[in-house]
Amino acid sequence: SRTRSCLMMQGRLRPNSLELYRLYKIVAEDGTQSARITFQGSPTQQLNVGQDVIVSFPGVHGYAWNILTSGSSTFLTTCIFLPDEEADGYGVHVPIAESGDSKCHCYRLYNEQKEFGCMWFALWKLKTDVAIRNGCRLIVVTKKHGDVGYSQKGEIEYLKEKDVAFTSISIYQFAFHHLKSALDMVLKTDTFELRQVMHLLSPCQRQKLMDVLREDGQDASLESARECPEPSDIGLQSATAQDIHA
């Protein structure tokens, strides 16, 4: 709830397994989770000066993509998604005007023509140019370790050609922003509280949290997590994915 999120930001509540489970879903690399719905970016009239606008997003993070495009994120976006033949523009190839020949943007992006076409890129350029002209703060979201998707490379190349400033954030940072820094609070908590959080998680969730701690270099917290007994050892029932679906 909004009240709970505010309390978490103030440090008066610790994140529970629900927030952690949502974090795992957001950072998970599973493009099949993307809703197969045509999306043509945030409304142009909202792209005003000073707005935080995501101009490039890794499609492999399907659950996170749904958050961005459903309106539940505070970020605006110029990203485009034409999922299938039902979407206007799917399979359409747009010539590169500055190339002087008939090659389409597919060759710029993928070095070959793709079945899904490149109308999405032409639409993305138009909307991104509006964000640039209007003085929006441009944001590129990367995957966990700072790498980007194949289509993203073309988007970033375009931004560099335009010589515009943009900020890169990882999918973890996107998740932290959306969940009011839930996991970040876990990493800053003391040993006793971290153990209590671990008790709430299923074995699978516990392992995922340990993986996150390891990737983030939190060696002391990782050692504490390893020493935490299984929920069954202390008479606590572990929360499962079914119990805490987001």
PDB file of C-alpha atoms in Angstrom, residues 104 148 179 201:
ATOM      1  CA  CYS A 104      15.810   0.227 -43.970  1.00  0.00           C
ATOM      2  CA  VAL A 148      22.125  -3.901 -23.050  1.00  0.00           C
ATOM      3  CA  LEU A 179       9.833  -0.694  -4.710  1.00  0.00           C
ATOM      4  CA  LEU A 201      11.594 -16.634   2.463  1.00  0.00           C
TER       5      LEU A 201
END
